[in-house]
PDB file of C-alpha atoms in Angstrom:
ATOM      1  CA  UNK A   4       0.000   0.000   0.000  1.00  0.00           C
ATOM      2  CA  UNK A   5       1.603   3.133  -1.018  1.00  0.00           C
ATOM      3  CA  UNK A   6       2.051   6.122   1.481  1.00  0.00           C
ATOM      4  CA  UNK A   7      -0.270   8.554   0.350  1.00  0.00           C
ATOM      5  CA  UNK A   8      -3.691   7.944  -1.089  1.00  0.00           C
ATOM      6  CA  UNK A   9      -5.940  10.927  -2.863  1.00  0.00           C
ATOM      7  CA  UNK A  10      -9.259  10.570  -3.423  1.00  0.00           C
ATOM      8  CA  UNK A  11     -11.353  12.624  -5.601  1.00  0.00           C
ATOM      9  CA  UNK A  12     -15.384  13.197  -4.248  1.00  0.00           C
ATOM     10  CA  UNK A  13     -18.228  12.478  -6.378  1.00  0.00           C
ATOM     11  CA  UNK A  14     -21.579  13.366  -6.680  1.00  0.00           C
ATOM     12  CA  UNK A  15     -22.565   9.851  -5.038  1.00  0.00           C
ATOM     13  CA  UNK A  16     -19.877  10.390  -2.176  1.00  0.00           C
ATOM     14  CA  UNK A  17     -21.823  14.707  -1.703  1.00  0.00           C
ATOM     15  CA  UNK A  18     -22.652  14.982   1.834  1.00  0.00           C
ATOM     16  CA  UNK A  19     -21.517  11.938   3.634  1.00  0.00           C
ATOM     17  CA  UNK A  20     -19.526  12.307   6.813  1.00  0.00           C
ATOM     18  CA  UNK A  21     -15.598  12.065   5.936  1.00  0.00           C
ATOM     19  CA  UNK A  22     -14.990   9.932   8.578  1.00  0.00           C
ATOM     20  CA  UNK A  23     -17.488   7.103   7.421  1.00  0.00           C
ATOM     21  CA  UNK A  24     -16.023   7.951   3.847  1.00  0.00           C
ATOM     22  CA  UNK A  25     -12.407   6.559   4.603  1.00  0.00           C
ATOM     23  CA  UNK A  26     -13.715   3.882   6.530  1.00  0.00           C
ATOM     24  CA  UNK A  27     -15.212   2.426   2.905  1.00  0.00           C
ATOM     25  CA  UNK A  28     -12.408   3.412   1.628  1.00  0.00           C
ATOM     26  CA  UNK A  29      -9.369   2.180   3.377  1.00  0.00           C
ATOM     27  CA  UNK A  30     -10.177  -1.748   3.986  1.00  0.00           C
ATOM     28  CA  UNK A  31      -7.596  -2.422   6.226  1.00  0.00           C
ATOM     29  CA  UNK A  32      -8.455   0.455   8.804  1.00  0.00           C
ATOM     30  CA  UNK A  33     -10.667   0.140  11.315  1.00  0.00           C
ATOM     31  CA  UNK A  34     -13.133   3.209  12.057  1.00  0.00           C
ATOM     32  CA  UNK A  35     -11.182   3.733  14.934  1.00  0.00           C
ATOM     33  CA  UNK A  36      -7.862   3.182  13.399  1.00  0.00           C
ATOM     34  CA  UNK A  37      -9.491   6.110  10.902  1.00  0.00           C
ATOM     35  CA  UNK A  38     -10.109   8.517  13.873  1.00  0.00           C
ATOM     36  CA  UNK A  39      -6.523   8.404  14.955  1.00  0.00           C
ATOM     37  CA  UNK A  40      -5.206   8.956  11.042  1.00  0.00           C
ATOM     38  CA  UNK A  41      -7.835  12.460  11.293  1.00  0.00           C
ATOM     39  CA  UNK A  42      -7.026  13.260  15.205  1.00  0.00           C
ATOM     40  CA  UNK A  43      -3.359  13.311  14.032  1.00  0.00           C
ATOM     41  CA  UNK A  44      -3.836  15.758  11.255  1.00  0.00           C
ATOM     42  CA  UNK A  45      -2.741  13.153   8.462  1.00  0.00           C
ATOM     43  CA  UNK A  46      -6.039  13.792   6.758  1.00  0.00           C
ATOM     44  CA  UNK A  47      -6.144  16.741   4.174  1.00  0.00           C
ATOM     45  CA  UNK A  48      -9.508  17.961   2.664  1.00  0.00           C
ATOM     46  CA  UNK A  49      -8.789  21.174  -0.376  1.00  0.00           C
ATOM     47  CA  UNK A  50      -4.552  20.732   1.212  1.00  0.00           C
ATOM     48  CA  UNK A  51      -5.881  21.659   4.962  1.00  0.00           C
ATOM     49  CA  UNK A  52      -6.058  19.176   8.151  1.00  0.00           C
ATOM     50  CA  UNK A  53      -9.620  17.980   8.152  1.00  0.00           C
ATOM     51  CA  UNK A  54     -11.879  17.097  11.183  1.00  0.00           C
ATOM     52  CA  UNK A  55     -13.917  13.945  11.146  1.00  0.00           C
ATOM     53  CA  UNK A  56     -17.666  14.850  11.018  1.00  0.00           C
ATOM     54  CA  UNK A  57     -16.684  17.147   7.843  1.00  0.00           C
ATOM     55  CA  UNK A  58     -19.464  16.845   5.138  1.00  0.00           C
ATOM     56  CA  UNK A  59     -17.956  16.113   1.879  1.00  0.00           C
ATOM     57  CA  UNK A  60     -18.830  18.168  -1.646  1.00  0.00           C
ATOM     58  CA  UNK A  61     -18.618  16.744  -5.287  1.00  0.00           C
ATOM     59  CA  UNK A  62     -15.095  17.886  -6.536  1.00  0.00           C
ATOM     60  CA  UNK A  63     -12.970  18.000  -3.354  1.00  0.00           C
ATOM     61  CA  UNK A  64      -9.786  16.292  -3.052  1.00  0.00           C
ATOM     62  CA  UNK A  65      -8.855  14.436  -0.177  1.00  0.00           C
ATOM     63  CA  UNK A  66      -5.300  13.331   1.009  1.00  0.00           C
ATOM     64  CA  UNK A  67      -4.598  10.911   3.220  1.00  0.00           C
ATOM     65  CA  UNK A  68      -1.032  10.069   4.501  1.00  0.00           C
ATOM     66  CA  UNK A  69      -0.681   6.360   5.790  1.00  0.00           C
ATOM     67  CA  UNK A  70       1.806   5.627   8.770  1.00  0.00           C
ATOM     68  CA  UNK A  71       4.933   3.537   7.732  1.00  0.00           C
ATOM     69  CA  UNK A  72       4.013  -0.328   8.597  1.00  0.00           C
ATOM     70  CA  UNK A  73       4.974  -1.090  11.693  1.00  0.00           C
ATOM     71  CA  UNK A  74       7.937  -4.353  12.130  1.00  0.00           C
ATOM     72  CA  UNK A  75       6.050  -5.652  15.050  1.00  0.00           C
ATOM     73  CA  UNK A  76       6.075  -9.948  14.524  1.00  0.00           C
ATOM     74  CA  UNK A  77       2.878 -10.957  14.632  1.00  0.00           C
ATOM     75  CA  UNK A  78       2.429 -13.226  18.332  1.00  0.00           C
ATOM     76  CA  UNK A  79       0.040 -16.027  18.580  1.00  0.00           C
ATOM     77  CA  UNK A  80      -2.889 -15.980  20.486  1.00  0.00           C
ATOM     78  CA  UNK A  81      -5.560 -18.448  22.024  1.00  0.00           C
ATOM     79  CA  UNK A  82      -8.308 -17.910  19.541  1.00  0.00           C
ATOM     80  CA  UNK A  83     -10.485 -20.770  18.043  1.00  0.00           C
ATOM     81  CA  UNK A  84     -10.513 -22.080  15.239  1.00  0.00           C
ATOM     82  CA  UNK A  85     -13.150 -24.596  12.749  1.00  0.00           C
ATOM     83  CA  UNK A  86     -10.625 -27.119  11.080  1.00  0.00           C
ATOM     84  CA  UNK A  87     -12.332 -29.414   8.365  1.00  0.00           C
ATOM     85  CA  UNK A  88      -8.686 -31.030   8.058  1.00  0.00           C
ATOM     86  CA  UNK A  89      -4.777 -31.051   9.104  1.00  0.00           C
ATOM     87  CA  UNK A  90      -1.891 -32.925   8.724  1.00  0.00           C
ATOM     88  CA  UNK A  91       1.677 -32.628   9.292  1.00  0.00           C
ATOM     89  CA  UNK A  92       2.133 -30.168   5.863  1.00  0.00           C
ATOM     90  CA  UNK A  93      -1.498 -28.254   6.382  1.00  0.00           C
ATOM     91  CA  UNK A  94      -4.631 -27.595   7.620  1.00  0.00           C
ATOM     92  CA  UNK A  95      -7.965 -26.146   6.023  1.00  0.00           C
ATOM     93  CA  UNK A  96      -9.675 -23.356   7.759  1.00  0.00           C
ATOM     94  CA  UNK A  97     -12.718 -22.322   7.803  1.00  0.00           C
ATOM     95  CA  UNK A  98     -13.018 -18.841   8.541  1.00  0.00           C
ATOM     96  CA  UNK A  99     -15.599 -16.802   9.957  1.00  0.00           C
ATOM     97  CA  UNK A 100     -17.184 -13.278   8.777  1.00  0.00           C
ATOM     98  CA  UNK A 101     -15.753 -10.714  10.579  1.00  0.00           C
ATOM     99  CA  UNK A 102     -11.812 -11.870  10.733  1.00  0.00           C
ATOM    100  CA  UNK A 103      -9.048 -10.706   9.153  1.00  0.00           C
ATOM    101  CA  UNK A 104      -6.740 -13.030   7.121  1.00  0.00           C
ATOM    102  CA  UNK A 105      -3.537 -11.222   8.640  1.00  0.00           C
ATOM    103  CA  UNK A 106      -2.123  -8.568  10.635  1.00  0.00           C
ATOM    104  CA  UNK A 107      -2.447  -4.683   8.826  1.00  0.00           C
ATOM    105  CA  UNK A 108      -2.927  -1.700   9.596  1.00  0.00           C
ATOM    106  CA  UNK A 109      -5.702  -1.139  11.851  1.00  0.00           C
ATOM    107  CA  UNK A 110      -6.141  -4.910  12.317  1.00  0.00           C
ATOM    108  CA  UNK A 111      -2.732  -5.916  14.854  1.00  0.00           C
ATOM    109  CA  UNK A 112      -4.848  -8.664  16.384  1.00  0.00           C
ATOM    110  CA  UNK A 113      -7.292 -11.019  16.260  1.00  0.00           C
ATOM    111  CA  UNK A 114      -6.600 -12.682  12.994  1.00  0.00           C
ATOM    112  CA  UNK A 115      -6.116 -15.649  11.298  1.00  0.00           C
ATOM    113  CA  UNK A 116      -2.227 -15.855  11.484  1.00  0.00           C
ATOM    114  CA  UNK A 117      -2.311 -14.690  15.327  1.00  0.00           C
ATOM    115  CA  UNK A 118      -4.616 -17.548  15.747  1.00  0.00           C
ATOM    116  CA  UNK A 119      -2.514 -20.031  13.321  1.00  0.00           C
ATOM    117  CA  UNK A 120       0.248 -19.433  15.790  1.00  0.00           C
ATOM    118  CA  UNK A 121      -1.084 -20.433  18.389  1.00  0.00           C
ATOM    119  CA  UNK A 122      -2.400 -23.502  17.075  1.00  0.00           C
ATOM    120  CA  UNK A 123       0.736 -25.055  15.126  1.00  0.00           C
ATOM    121  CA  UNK A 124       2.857 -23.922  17.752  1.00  0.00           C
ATOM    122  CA  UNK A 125       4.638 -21.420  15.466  1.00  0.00           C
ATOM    123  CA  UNK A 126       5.315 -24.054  12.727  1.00  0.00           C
ATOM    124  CA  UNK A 127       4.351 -22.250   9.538  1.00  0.00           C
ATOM    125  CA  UNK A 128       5.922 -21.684   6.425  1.00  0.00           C
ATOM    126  CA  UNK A 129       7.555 -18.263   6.061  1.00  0.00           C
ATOM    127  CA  UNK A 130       7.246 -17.999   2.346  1.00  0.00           C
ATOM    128  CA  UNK A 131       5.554 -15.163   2.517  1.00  0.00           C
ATOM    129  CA  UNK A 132       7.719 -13.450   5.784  1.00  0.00           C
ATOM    130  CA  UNK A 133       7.259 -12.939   8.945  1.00  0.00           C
ATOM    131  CA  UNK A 134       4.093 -11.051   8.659  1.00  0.00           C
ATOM    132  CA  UNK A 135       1.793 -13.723   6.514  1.00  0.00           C
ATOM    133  CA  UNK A 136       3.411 -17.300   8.067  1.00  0.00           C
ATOM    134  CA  UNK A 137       1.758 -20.130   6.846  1.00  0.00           C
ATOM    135  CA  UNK A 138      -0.871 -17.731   4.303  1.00  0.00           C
ATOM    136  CA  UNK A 139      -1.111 -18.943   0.831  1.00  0.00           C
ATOM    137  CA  UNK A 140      -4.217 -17.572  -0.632  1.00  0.00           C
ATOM    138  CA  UNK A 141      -6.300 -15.206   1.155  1.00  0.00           C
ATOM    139  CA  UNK A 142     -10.107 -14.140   1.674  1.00  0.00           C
ATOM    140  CA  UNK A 143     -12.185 -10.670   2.979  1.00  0.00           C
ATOM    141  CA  UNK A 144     -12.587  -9.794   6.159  1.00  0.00           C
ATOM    142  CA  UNK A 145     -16.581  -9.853   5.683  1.00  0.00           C
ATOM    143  CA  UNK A 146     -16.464 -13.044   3.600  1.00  0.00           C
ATOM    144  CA  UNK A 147     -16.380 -16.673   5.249  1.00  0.00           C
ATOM    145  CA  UNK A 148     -15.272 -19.652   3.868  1.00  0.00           C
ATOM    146  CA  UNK A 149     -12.238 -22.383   3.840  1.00  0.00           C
ATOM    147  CA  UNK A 150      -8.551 -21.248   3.854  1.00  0.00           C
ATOM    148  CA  UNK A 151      -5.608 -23.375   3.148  1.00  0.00           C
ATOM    149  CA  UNK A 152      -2.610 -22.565   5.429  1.00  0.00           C
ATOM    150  CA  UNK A 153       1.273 -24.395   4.845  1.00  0.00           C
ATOM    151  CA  UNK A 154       2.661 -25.478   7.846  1.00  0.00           C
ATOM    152  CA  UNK A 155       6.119 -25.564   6.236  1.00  0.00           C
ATOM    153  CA  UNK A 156       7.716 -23.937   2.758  1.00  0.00           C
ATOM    154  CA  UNK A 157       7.257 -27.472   0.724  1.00  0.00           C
ATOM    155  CA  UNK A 158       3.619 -27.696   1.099  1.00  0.00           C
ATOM    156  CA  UNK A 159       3.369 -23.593   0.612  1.00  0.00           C
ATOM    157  CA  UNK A 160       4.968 -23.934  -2.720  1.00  0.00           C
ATOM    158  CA  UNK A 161       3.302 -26.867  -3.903  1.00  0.00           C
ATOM    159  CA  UNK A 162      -0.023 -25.173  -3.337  1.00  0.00           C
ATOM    160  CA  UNK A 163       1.262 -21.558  -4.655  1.00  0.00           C
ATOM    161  CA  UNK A 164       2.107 -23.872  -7.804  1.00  0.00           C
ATOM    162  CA  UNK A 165      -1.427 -25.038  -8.311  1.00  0.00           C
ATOM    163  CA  UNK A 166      -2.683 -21.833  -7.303  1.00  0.00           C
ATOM    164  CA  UNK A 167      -0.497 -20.616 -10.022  1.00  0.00           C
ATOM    165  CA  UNK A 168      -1.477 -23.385 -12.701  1.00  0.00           C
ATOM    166  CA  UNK A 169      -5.008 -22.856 -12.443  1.00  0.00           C
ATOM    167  CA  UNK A 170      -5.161 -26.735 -10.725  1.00  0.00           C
ATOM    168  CA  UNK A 171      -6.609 -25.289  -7.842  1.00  0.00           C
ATOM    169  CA  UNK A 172     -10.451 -24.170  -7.904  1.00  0.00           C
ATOM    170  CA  UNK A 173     -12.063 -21.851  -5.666  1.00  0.00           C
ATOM    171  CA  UNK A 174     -15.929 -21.996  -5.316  1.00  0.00           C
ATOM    172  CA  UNK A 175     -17.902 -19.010  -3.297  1.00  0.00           C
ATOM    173  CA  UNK A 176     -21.632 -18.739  -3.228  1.00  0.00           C
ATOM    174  CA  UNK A 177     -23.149 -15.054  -3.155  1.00  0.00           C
ATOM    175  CA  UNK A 178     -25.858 -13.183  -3.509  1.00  0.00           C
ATOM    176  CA  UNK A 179     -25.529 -10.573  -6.009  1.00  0.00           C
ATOM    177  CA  UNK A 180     -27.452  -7.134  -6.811  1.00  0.00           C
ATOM    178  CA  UNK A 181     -29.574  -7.367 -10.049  1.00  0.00           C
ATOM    179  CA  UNK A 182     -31.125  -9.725 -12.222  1.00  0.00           C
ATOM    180  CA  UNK A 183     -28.357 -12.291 -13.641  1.00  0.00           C
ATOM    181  CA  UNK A 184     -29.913 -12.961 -17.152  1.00  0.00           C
ATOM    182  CA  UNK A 185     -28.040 -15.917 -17.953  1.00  0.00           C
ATOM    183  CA  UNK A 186     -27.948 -18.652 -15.992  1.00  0.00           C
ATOM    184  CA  UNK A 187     -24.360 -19.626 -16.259  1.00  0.00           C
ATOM    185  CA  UNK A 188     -21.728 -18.276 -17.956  1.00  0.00           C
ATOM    186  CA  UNK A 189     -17.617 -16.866 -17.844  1.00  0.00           C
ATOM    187  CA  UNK A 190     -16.524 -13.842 -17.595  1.00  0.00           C
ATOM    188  CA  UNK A 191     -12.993 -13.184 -18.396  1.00  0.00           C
ATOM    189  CA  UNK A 192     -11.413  -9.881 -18.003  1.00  0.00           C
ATOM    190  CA  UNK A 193      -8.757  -8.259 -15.493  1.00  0.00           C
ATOM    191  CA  UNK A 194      -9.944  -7.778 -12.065  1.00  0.00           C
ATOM    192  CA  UNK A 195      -8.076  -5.111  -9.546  1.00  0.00           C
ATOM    193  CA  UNK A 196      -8.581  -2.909  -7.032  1.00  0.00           C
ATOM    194  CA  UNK A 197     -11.131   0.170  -7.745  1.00  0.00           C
ATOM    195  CA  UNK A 198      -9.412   3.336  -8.430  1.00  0.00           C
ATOM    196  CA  UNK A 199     -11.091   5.876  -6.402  1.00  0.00           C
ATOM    197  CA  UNK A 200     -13.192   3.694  -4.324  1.00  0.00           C
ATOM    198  CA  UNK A 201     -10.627   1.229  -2.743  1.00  0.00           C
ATOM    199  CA  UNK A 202     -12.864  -1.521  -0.813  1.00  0.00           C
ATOM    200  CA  UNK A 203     -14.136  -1.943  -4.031  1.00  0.00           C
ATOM    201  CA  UNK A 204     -12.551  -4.350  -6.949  1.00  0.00           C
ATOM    202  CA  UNK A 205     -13.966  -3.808 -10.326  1.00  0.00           C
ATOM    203  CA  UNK A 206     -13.733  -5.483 -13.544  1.00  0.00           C
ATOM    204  CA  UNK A 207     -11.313  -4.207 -16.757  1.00  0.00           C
ATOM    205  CA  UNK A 208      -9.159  -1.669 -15.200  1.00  0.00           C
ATOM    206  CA  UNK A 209      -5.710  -1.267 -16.746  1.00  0.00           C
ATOM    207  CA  UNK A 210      -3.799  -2.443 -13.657  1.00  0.00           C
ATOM    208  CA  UNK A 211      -6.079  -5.469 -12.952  1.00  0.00           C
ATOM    209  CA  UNK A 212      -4.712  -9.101 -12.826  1.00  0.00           C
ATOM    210  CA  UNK A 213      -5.927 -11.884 -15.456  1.00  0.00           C
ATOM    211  CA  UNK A 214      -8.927 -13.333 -14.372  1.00  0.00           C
ATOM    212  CA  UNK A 215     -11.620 -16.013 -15.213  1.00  0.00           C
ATOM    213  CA  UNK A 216     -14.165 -16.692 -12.929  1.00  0.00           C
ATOM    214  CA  UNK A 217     -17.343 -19.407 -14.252  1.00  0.00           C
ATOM    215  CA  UNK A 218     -20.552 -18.714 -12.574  1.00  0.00           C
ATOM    216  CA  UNK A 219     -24.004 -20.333 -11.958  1.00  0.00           C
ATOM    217  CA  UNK A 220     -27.198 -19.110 -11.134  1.00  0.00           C
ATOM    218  CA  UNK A 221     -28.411 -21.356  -8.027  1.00  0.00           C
ATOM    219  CA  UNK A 222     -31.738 -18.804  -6.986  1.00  0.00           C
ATOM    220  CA  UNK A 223     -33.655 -16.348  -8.454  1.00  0.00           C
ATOM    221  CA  UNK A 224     -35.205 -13.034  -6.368  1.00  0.00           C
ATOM    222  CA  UNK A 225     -36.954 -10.251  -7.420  1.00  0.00           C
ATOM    223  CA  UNK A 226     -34.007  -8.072  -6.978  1.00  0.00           C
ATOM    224  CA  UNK A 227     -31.427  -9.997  -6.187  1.00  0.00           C
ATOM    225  CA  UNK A 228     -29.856 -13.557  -7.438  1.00  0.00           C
TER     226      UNK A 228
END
């Protein structure tokens, strides 16, 4: 995540507090972890400090300057977790809503890793450092579902290389605003993060990662599918 973010306010975005504004904005902060960023004058609305219950107007340009990560080791902690498997080279997760993969800003504690660490006793792989043991793929905070964590760099790599050769499928059910008018099909375009609005990912933007993803409609609603 770079140092500085600027964000640009739309018509859509007219009125709302900023406060609640970066909060949907910057995924990995906390709406306390937001306060402290505006408290500490690291917020600039028009190039001056802004305060939090600020109401924001279409055109305005908004600043934010992130704090450098800190090199604090993530430490385990006695948190529970719902394993569907494990073996000596991994275990499959199944994370709840509401928990962060691992460690961020804003989000020190309480996640996945922290509780991964407790669990295996600190045996994880480190392919990914210090800060992401035993992560290979990852999932949203607000989305549940299974997670495969390496408990040693063999098993990590082996999965990153299935990940990578498209041998390993991921399956999420959702229910999506709209009418779906087919009832299965593929998109395949890029998918990367939103440029303006960043808890958002969108679909075709220049700096987006190749993507295919085959979908199925399961249930119909009058609004939703």
């Amino acid at each position: 995540m770079p140092n500085r973010l600027d964000f640009t306010i739309t018509a859509a975005d007219t009125g709302q507090r900023l406060d609640r504004f970066l909060t949907q904005q910057l995924p990995d902060f906390s709406r306390s972890a937001v306060q402290r960023l505006l408290e500490s004058g690291a917020v600039l609305l028009d190039g001056k400090p802004a305060g939090k219950t600020e109401r924001l107007r279409e055109g305005e340009m908004i600043a934010v300057e992130l704090p450098e990560q800190e090199d604090e080791i993530p430490k385990p902690e006695n948190i529970p977790l719902d394993i569907l498997y494990e073996d000596s080279d991994l275990l499959v997760v199944n994370k709840p809503k509401g928990m962060v993969v691992h460690p961020a800003a804003g989000n020190r504690n309480g996640t996945l890793v922290n509780a991964l660490l407790y669990h295996c006793g600190g045996q994880l792989s480190d392919c990914n450092g210090s800060f992401r043991p035993g992560i290979v793929h990852r999932i949203d905070k607000n989305t549940s579902g299974l997670l495969v964590a390496a408990k040693n760099n063999r098993a990590h790599l082996c999965l990153a290389e299935q990940i990578q050769a498209h041998r390993f499928t991921r399956e999420y059910r959702a229910v999506v605003y709209g009418v779906v008018k087919e009832d299965r099909g593929t998109i395949d375009l890029p998918i990367g993060r939103h440029q303006t609005q960043r808890q958002k990912m969108w679909v075709g933007g220049e700096n987006g990662r190749y993507a295919v993803t085959h979908f199925e409609v399961l249930e119909r609603f009058s609004r939703f599918t």
